[in-house]
Short mmCIF file of C-alpha atoms in Angstrom, two decimals:
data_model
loop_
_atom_site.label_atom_id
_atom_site.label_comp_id
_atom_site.label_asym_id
_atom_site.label_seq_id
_atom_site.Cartn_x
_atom_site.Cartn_y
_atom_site.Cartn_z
CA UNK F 185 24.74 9.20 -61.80
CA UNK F 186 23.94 10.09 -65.50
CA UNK F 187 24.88 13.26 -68.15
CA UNK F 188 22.79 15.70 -69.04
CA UNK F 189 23.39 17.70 -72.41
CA UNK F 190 23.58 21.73 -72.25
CA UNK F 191 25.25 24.38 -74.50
CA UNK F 192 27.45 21.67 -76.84
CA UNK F 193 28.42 19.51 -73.33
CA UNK F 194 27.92 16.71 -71.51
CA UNK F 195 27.44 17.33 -67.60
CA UNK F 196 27.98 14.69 -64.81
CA UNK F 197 24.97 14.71 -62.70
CA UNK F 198 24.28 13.00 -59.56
CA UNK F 199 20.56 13.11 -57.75
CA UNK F 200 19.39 13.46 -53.83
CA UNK F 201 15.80 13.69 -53.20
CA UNK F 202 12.50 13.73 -55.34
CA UNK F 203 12.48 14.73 -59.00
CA UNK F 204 9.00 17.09 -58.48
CA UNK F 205 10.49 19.09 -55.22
CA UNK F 206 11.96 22.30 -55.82
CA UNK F 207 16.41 22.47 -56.75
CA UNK F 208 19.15 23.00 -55.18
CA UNK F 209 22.07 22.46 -57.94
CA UNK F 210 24.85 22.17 -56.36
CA UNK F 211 28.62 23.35 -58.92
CA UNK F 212 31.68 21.54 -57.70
CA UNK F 213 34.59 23.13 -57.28
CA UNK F 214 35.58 21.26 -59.65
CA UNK F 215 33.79 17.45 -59.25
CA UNK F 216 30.74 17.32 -57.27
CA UNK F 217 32.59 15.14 -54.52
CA UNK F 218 33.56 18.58 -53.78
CA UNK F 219 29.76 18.64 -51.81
CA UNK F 220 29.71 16.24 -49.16
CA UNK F 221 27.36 13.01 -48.90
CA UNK F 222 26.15 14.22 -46.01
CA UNK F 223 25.05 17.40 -46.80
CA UNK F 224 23.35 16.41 -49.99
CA UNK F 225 21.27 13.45 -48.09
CA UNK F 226 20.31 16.40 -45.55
CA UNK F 227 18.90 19.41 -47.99
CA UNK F 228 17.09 16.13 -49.53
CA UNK F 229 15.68 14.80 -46.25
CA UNK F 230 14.23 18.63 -46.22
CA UNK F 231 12.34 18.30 -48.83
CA UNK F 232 14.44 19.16 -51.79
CA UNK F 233 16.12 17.56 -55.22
CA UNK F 234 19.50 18.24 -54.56
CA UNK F 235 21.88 17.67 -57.98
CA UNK F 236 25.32 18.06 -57.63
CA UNK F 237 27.55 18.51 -60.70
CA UNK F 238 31.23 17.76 -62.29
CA UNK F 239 31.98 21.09 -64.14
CA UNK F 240 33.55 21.07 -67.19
CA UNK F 241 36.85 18.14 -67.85
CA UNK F 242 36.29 16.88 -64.62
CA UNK F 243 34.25 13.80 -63.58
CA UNK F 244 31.48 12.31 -65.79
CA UNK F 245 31.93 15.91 -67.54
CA UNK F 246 33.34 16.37 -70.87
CA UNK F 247 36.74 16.39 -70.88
CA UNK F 248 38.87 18.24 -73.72
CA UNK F 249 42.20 19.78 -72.94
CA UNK F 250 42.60 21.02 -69.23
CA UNK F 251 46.51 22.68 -70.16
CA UNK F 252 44.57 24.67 -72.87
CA UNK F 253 40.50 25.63 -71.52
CA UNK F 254 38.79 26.06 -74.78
CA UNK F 255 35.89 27.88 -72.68
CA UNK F 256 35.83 30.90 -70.26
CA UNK F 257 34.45 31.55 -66.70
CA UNK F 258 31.53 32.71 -68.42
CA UNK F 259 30.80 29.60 -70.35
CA UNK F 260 30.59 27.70 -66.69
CA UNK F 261 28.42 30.17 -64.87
CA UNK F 262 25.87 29.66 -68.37
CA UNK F 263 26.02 25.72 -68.18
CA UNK F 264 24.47 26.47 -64.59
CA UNK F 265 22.12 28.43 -65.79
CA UNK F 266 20.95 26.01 -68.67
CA UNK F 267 21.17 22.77 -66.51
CA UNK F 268 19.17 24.40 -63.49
CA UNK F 269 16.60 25.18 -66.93
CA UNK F 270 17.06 21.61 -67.92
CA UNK F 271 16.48 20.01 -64.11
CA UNK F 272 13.74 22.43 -63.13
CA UNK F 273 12.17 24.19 -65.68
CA UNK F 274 12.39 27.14 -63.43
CA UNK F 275 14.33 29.23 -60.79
CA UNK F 276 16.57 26.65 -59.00
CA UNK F 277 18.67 27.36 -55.52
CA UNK F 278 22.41 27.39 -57.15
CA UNK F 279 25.06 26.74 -54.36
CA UNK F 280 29.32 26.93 -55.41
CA UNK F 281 31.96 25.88 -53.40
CA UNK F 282 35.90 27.12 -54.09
CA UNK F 283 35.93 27.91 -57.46
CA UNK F 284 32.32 26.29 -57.74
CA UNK F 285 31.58 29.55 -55.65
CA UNK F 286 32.99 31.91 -58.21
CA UNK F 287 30.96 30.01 -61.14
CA UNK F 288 28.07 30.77 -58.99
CA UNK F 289 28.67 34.22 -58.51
CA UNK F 290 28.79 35.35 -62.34
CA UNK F 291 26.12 32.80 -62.93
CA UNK F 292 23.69 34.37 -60.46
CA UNK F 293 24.94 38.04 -62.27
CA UNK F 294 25.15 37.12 -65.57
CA UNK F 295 21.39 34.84 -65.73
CA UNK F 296 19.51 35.86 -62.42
CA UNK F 297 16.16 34.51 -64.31
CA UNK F 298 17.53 30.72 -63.45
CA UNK F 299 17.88 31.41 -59.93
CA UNK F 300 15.63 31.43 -56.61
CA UNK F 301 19.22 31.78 -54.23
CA UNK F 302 22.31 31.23 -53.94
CA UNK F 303 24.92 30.21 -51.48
CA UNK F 304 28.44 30.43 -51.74
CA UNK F 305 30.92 28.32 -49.20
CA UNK F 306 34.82 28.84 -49.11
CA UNK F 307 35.15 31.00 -51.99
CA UNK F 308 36.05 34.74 -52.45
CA UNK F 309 34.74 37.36 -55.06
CA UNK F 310 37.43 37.80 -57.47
CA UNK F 311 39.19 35.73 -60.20
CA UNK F 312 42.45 33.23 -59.08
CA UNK F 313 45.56 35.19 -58.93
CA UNK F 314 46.59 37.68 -56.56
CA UNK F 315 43.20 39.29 -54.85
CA UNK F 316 42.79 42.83 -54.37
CA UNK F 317 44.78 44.55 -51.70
CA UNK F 318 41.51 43.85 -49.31
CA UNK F 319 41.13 40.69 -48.84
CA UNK F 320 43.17 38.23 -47.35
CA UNK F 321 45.53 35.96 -49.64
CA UNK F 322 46.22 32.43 -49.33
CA UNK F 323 48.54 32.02 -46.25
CA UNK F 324 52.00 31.75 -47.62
CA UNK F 325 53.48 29.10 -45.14
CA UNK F 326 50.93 26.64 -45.60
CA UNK F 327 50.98 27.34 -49.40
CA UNK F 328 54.63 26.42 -49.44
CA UNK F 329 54.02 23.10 -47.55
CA UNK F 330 51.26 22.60 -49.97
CA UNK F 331 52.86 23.08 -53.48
CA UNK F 332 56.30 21.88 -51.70
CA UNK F 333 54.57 18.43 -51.67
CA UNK F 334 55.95 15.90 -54.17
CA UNK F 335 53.25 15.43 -56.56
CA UNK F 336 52.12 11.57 -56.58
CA UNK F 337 51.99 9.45 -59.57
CA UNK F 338 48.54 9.38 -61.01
CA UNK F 339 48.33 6.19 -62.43
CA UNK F 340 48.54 5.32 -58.69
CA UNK F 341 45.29 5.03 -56.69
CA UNK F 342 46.61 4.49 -53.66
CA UNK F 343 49.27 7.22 -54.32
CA UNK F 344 47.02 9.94 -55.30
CA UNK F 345 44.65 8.93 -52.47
CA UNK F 346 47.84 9.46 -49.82
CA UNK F 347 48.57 12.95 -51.50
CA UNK F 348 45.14 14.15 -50.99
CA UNK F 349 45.28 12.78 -47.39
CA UNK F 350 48.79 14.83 -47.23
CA UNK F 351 46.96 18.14 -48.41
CA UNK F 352 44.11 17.92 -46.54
CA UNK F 353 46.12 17.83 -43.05
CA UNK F 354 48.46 20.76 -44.28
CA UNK F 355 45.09 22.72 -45.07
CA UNK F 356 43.39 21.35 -41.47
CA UNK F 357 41.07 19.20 -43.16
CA UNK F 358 40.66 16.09 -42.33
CA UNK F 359 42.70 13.77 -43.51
CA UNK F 360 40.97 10.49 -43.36
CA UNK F 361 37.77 11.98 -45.26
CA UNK F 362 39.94 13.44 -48.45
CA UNK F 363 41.43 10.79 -49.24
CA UNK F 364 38.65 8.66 -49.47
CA UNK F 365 37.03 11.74 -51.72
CA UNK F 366 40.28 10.99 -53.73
CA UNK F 367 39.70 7.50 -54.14
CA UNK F 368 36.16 8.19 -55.11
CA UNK F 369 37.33 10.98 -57.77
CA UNK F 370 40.46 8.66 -59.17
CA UNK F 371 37.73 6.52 -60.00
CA UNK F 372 35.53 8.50 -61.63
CA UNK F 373 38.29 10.25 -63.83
CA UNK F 374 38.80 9.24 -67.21
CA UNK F 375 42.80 8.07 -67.28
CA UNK F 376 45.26 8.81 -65.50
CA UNK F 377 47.14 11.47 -67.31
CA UNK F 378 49.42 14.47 -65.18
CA UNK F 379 46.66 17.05 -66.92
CA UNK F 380 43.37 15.24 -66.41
CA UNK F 381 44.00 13.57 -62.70
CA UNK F 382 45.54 17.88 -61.53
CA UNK F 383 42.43 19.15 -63.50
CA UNK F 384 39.99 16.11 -60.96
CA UNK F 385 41.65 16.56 -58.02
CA UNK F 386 43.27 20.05 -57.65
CA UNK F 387 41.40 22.11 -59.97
CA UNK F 388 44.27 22.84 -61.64
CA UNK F 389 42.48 24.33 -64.55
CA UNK F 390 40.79 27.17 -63.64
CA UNK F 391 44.49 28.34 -63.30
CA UNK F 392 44.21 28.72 -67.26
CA UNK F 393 40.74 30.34 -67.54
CA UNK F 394 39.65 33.68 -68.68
CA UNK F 395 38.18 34.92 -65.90
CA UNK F 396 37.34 38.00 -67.55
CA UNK F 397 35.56 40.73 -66.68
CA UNK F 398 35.74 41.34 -63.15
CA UNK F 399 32.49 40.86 -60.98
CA UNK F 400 33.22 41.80 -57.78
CA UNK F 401 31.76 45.26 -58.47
CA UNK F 402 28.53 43.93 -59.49
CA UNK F 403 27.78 41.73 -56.76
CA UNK F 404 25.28 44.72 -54.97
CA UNK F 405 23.07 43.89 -57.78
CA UNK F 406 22.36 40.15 -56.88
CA UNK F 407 18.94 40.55 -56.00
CA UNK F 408 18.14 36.79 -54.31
CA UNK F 409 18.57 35.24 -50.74
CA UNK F 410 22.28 34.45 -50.55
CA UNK F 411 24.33 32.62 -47.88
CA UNK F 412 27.89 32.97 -47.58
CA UNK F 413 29.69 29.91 -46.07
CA UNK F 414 32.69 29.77 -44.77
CA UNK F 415 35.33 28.08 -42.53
CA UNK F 416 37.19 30.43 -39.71
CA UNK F 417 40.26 28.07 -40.50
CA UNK F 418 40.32 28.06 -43.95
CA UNK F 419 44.13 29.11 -44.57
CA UNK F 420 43.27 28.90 -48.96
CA UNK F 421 41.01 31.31 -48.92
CA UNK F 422 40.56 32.84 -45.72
CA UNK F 423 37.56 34.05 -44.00
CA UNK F 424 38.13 37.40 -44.72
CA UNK F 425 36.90 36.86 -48.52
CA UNK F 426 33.89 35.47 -47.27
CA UNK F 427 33.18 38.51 -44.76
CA UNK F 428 33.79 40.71 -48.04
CA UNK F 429 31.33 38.52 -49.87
CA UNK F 430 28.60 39.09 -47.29
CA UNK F 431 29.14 42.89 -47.21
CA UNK F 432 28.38 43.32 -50.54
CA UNK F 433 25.42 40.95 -51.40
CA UNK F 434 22.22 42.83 -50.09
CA UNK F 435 20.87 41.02 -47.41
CA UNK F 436 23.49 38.03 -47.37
CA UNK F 437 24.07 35.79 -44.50
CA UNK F 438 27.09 34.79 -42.85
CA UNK F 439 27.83 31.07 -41.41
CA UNK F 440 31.27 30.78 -40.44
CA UNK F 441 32.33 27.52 -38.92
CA UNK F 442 34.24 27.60 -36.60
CA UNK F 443 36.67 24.64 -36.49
CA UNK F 444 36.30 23.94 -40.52
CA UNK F 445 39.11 25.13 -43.28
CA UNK F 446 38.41 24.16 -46.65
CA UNK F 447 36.01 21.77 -46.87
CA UNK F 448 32.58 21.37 -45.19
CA UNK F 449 32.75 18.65 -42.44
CA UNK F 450 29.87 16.00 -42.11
CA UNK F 451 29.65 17.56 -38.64
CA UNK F 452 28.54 21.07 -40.30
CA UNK F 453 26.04 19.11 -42.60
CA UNK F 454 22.91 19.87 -40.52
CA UNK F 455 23.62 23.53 -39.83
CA UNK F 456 24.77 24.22 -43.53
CA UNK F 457 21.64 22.57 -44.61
CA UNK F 458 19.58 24.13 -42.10
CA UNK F 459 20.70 27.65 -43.30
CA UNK F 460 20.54 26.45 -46.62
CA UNK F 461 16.99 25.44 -46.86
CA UNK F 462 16.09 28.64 -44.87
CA UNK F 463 16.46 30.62 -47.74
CA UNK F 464 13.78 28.82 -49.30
CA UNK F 465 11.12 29.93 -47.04
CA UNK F 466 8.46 31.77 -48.95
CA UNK F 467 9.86 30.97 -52.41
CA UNK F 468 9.28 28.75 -55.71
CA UNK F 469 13.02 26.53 -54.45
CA UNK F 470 14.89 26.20 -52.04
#
């Protein structure tokens, strides 16, 4: 793992593959434990750098003040396109998961020079808050369970560990895998404060963004391969934002997996990566 510098911040980087084959960059949603090991070591085995990414006060990231974002949606979807400019020197395959997935969007709208394709998994095509009147909301019993939980104490590794384990099992994760993502993330954030450890392991700041303007209207003009991802369990954000997605990207394809929810399962790895590097096929990355 190392940083690499773009627009005034420092950018947690982690690398899969050869430096010379063409990118895949993949944004976190929000540390780049949010991309499985497995998939990562799979789009590499096919013959691609794969370089997943803490976005901003997250992970190796710069970290300011996650209460009070002193940068915008915007400002995230342009440090993807500068580090994919940084990494490759050219179009790079940008992939966004959650609210990684929205980052992606605008950054595939807003600089479509820096990218080859783009695949979105779990995420929907408008800002956090309530979504437009079609497409599905978060379902509200398992919400309650889920912001019903106690919320650990973060200076507690174990703790926060057992609440992601918790979370995972009232979203139909799995258990067993999240919290050891947990772990892995507890470690990698820098102290333990309320703020920082909600803003590593929840996301909790892209509650306070400006999400400003709205994109969901311009997503007929993304003009590269896309892939929409998406779990047919996924009670967050449920599959109907992904079916949206996919309707209004020219050309996008669909994978929904069947028995996942919100995260990707090391059981999907090889047919996410297979549809993955599939959009590749004929062009500069994958």
């Amino acid at each position: 793992m190392t940083t690499v510098n773009v627009n005034e911040v420092a950018l947690g980087i982690e690398s899969f593959g050869a430096d010379d084959a063409p990118l895949i960059l993949l944004a976190g949603g929000t540390t780049m434990l949010s991309w499985p090991d497995a998939l990562c070591e799979r789009l590499a085995a096919g013959g691609r750098r794969v370089v997943r990414y803490d976005l901003r006060d997250s992970g190796e990231s710069t970290t300011g003040d996650p209460e009070a974002p002193a940068y915008t949606l915007r400002d995230l979807a342009a440090d993807a396109a500068a580090l994919a400019g940084a990494l490759s020197g050219g179009p790079a395959h940008l992939a966004g998961i959650g609210v990684g997935g929205m980052v992606a969007q605008v950054a595939a709208l807003d600089h479509p020079g820096a990218f080859s394709a783009l695949t979105l998994a779990g995420t929907r095509p408008v800002a956090p808050g309530p979504p437009d009147d079609d497409l599905p909301d978060h379902d509200e019993a398992t919400m309650g369970r889920l912001f019903g939980h106690p919320m650990p104490d973060w200076a507690d590794r174990e703790a926060v560990a057992e609440f992601a384990a918790a979370g995972a099992e009232i979203l139909g994760d799995d258990p067993a895998a999240a919290r050891a993502t947990a772990a892995r993330v507890w470690d990698r954030t820098p102290g333990t404060a309320p703020p920082v450890q909600t803003a590593n392991q929840m996301g909790m700041v892209f509650s306070r963004l400006d999400c400003t303007p709205r994109w969901r209207e311009r997503l007929p003009g993304i003009g590269v391969p896309t892939l929409v991802v998406h779990g047919r369990r996924d009670p967050f954000f449920p599959v109907g934002n992904g079916e949206a997605i996919a309707r209004e990207i020219p050309g996008a394809r669909l994978l929904v997996l069947a028995e996942a929810a919100t995260a990707i399962p090391d059981e999907a790895a090889g047919e996410v990566a297979e549809a993955m590097l599939a959009l590749g096929q004929g062009g500069q990355s994958a």
